[in-house]
């Protein structure tokens, strides 16, 4: 089944990401020589990395539900809502990063600004899509439970 393979790939990414994240978290500030860059990476980039690992973990849980042939449950709705909340927080962090870079750091590189704006809009859109999907799955779950009671 294709879902099973994708779930295994996501588990592998989560494990490798978790293993690589710890040394990168410790070593990365030493690569940056500018003290403002160190603070920036600690405050903006690291939390987004941790949150992305959370998104991958939630997707692994979601794939497990699909593998078990039980996708229409309240726990699936909760997984989608939690993932939506995580991605919304990520969009806020990218927005704060954009504001920080433009106002405090006086960064005028348009490419960097556009990337930050894109990331902010992307994760905000993903959070909205996940919320709508959670509402849709909730309704499907209610219909399924009602249908199960009818039979």
mmCIF file of C-alpha atoms in Angstrom:
data_model
loop_
_atom_site.group_PDB
_atom_site.id
_atom_site.type_symbol
_atom_site.label_atom_id
_atom_site.label_comp_id
_atom_site.label_asym_id
_atom_site.label_seq_id
_atom_site.Cartn_x
_atom_site.Cartn_y
_atom_site.Cartn_z
ATOM 1 C CA UNK A 1 0.000 0.000 0.000
ATOM 2 C CA UNK A 2 1.338 3.471 -0.928
ATOM 3 C CA UNK A 3 0.281 5.068 2.370
ATOM 4 C CA UNK A 4 2.361 2.533 4.297
ATOM 5 C CA UNK A 5 5.486 3.459 2.304
ATOM 6 C CA UNK A 6 4.883 7.171 2.791
ATOM 7 C CA UNK A 7 4.381 6.629 6.512
ATOM 8 C CA UNK A 8 7.684 4.766 6.738
ATOM 9 C CA UNK A 9 9.448 7.538 4.805
ATOM 10 C CA UNK A 10 8.051 10.136 7.218
ATOM 11 C CA UNK A 11 9.160 8.064 10.214
ATOM 12 C CA UNK A 12 12.648 7.869 8.705
ATOM 13 C CA UNK A 13 12.693 11.645 8.131
ATOM 14 C CA UNK A 14 11.582 12.244 11.718
ATOM 15 C CA UNK A 15 14.283 9.973 13.140
ATOM 16 C CA UNK A 16 17.049 11.375 10.921
ATOM 17 C CA UNK A 17 15.839 14.929 11.515
ATOM 18 C CA UNK A 18 15.783 14.380 15.248
ATOM 19 C CA UNK A 19 19.267 12.899 15.222
ATOM 20 C CA UNK A 20 20.711 15.663 13.038
ATOM 21 C CA UNK A 21 18.818 18.460 14.759
ATOM 22 C CA UNK A 22 20.586 18.141 18.110
ATOM 23 C CA UNK A 23 24.165 18.539 16.793
ATOM 24 C CA UNK A 24 23.007 21.265 14.393
ATOM 25 C CA UNK A 25 21.330 23.065 17.283
ATOM 26 C CA UNK A 26 24.572 23.012 19.258
ATOM 27 C CA UNK A 27 27.057 23.635 16.427
ATOM 28 C CA UNK A 28 25.214 26.136 14.211
ATOM 29 C CA UNK A 29 25.713 29.236 16.378
ATOM 30 C CA UNK A 30 29.476 28.677 16.257
ATOM 31 C CA UNK A 31 29.338 28.867 12.456
ATOM 32 C CA UNK A 32 27.776 32.307 12.656
ATOM 33 C CA UNK A 33 30.296 34.989 13.532
ATOM 34 C CA UNK A 34 27.869 37.890 13.847
ATOM 35 C CA UNK A 35 26.208 37.984 17.270
ATOM 36 C CA UNK A 36 22.962 39.323 15.764
ATOM 37 C CA UNK A 37 22.844 36.317 13.442
ATOM 38 C CA UNK A 38 23.271 33.951 16.384
ATOM 39 C CA UNK A 39 20.380 35.539 18.235
ATOM 40 C CA UNK A 40 18.306 35.536 15.068
ATOM 41 C CA UNK A 41 18.897 31.853 14.387
ATOM 42 C CA UNK A 42 18.191 30.893 17.986
ATOM 43 C CA UNK A 43 14.956 32.872 18.189
ATOM 44 C CA UNK A 44 13.479 32.341 14.716
ATOM 45 C CA UNK A 45 14.912 29.351 12.921
ATOM 46 C CA UNK A 46 15.272 26.829 15.741
ATOM 47 C CA UNK A 47 11.659 27.019 16.944
ATOM 48 C CA UNK A 48 10.453 26.533 13.382
ATOM 49 C CA UNK A 49 12.653 23.461 13.070
ATOM 50 C CA UNK A 50 11.210 21.998 16.248
ATOM 51 C CA UNK A 51 7.684 22.783 15.095
ATOM 52 C CA UNK A 52 8.356 21.165 11.711
ATOM 53 C CA UNK A 53 9.411 17.987 13.505
ATOM 54 C CA UNK A 54 6.083 18.238 15.333
ATOM 55 C CA UNK A 55 4.245 18.470 12.010
ATOM 56 C CA UNK A 56 6.053 15.378 10.744
ATOM 57 C CA UNK A 57 5.188 13.533 13.963
ATOM 58 C CA UNK A 58 1.509 14.454 13.601
ATOM 59 C CA UNK A 59 1.517 13.272 9.995
ATOM 60 C CA UNK A 60 3.014 9.966 11.107
ATOM 61 C CA UNK A 61 0.124 9.609 13.552
ATOM 62 C CA UNK A 62 -2.293 10.443 10.742
ATOM 63 C CA UNK A 63 -0.775 7.842 8.412
ATOM 64 C CA UNK A 64 -1.059 5.286 11.216
ATOM 65 C CA UNK A 65 -4.802 5.999 11.374
ATOM 66 C CA UNK A 66 -5.082 5.527 7.617
ATOM 67 C CA UNK A 67 -3.073 2.278 7.756
ATOM 68 C CA UNK A 68 -5.450 0.962 10.433
ATOM 69 C CA UNK A 69 -8.394 1.655 8.077
ATOM 70 C CA UNK A 70 -9.906 3.921 10.703
ATOM 71 C CA UNK A 71 -9.477 7.471 9.408
ATOM 72 C CA UNK A 72 -12.891 8.854 10.381
ATOM 73 C CA UNK A 73 -12.481 9.299 14.118
ATOM 74 C CA UNK A 74 -12.329 12.223 16.491
ATOM 75 C CA UNK A 75 -8.628 11.549 17.072
ATOM 76 C CA UNK A 76 -8.016 12.162 13.350
ATOM 77 C CA UNK A 77 -9.829 15.470 13.677
ATOM 78 C CA UNK A 78 -7.658 16.340 16.677
ATOM 79 C CA UNK A 79 -4.486 15.427 14.768
ATOM 80 C CA UNK A 80 -5.483 17.735 11.925
ATOM 81 C CA UNK A 81 -6.354 20.553 14.330
ATOM 82 C CA UNK A 82 -3.060 20.185 16.210
ATOM 83 C CA UNK A 83 -1.127 20.216 12.947
ATOM 84 C CA UNK A 84 -3.056 23.308 11.869
ATOM 85 C CA UNK A 85 -2.204 25.049 15.119
ATOM 86 C CA UNK A 86 1.465 24.149 14.735
ATOM 87 C CA UNK A 87 1.596 25.501 11.176
ATOM 88 C CA UNK A 88 -0.226 28.665 12.268
ATOM 89 C CA UNK A 89 2.412 29.226 14.959
ATOM 90 C CA UNK A 90 5.087 28.668 12.311
ATOM 91 C CA UNK A 91 3.518 31.325 10.093
ATOM 92 C CA UNK A 92 3.527 33.769 13.002
ATOM 93 C CA UNK A 93 7.202 33.048 13.676
ATOM 94 C CA UNK A 94 8.055 33.647 10.004
ATOM 95 C CA UNK A 95 6.045 36.893 10.094
ATOM 96 C CA UNK A 96 7.931 38.012 13.199
ATOM 97 C CA UNK A 97 11.157 37.083 11.441
ATOM 98 C CA UNK A 98 10.147 39.205 8.455
ATOM 99 C CA UNK A 99 9.297 42.179 10.670
ATOM 100 C CA UNK A 100 12.530 41.715 12.626
ATOM 101 C CA UNK A 101 14.671 41.574 9.499
ATOM 102 C CA UNK A 102 13.068 44.616 7.875
ATOM 103 C CA UNK A 103 12.788 46.888 10.908
ATOM 104 C CA UNK A 104 15.596 45.994 13.308
ATOM 105 C CA UNK A 105 18.215 44.371 11.082
ATOM 106 C CA UNK A 106 17.466 46.805 8.211
ATOM 107 C CA UNK A 107 17.764 43.941 5.726
ATOM 108 C CA UNK A 108 16.909 45.221 2.250
ATOM 109 C CA UNK A 109 17.660 42.066 0.260
ATOM 110 C CA UNK A 110 14.449 41.613 -1.661
ATOM 111 C CA UNK A 111 15.054 37.895 -2.205
ATOM 112 C CA UNK A 112 15.314 37.259 1.530
ATOM 113 C CA UNK A 113 12.228 39.350 2.232
ATOM 114 C CA UNK A 114 10.244 37.543 -0.471
ATOM 115 C CA UNK A 115 11.260 34.134 0.889
ATOM 116 C CA UNK A 116 10.153 35.089 4.397
ATOM 117 C CA UNK A 117 6.887 36.482 3.051
ATOM 118 C CA UNK A 118 6.336 33.304 1.026
ATOM 119 C CA UNK A 119 6.979 31.102 4.075
ATOM 120 C CA UNK A 120 4.588 33.168 6.165
ATOM 121 C CA UNK A 121 1.818 32.948 3.571
ATOM 122 C CA UNK A 122 2.516 29.265 2.882
ATOM 123 C CA UNK A 123 2.225 28.128 6.486
ATOM 124 C CA UNK A 124 -0.791 30.363 7.089
ATOM 125 C CA UNK A 125 -2.504 28.787 4.066
ATOM 126 C CA UNK A 126 -1.590 25.291 5.246
ATOM 127 C CA UNK A 127 -3.052 26.039 8.674
ATOM 128 C CA UNK A 128 -6.320 27.196 7.097
ATOM 129 C CA UNK A 129 -6.430 24.136 4.829
ATOM 130 C CA UNK A 130 -5.826 21.795 7.774
ATOM 131 C CA UNK A 131 -8.554 23.500 9.786
ATOM 132 C CA UNK A 132 -11.029 23.128 6.923
ATOM 133 C CA UNK A 133 -9.996 19.495 6.497
ATOM 134 C CA UNK A 134 -10.514 18.849 10.208
ATOM 135 C CA UNK A 135 -14.038 20.299 9.994
ATOM 136 C CA UNK A 136 -14.739 18.136 6.955
ATOM 137 C CA UNK A 137 -13.438 14.995 8.678
ATOM 138 C CA UNK A 138 -15.476 15.854 11.789
ATOM 139 C CA UNK A 139 -18.648 15.988 9.700
ATOM 140 C CA UNK A 140 -17.741 12.738 7.957
ATOM 141 C CA UNK A 141 -17.139 11.142 11.362
ATOM 142 C CA UNK A 142 -20.528 12.293 12.601
ATOM 143 C CA UNK A 143 -22.228 10.914 9.471
ATOM 144 C CA UNK A 144 -20.326 7.645 9.845
ATOM 145 C CA UNK A 145 -21.326 7.279 13.520
ATOM 146 C CA UNK A 146 -24.942 8.098 12.659
ATOM 147 C CA UNK A 147 -24.875 5.560 9.830
ATOM 148 C CA UNK A 148 -23.353 2.919 12.125
ATOM 149 C CA UNK A 149 -26.160 3.482 14.625
ATOM 150 C CA UNK A 150 -28.784 3.170 11.872
ATOM 151 C CA UNK A 151 -27.502 -0.224 10.774
#
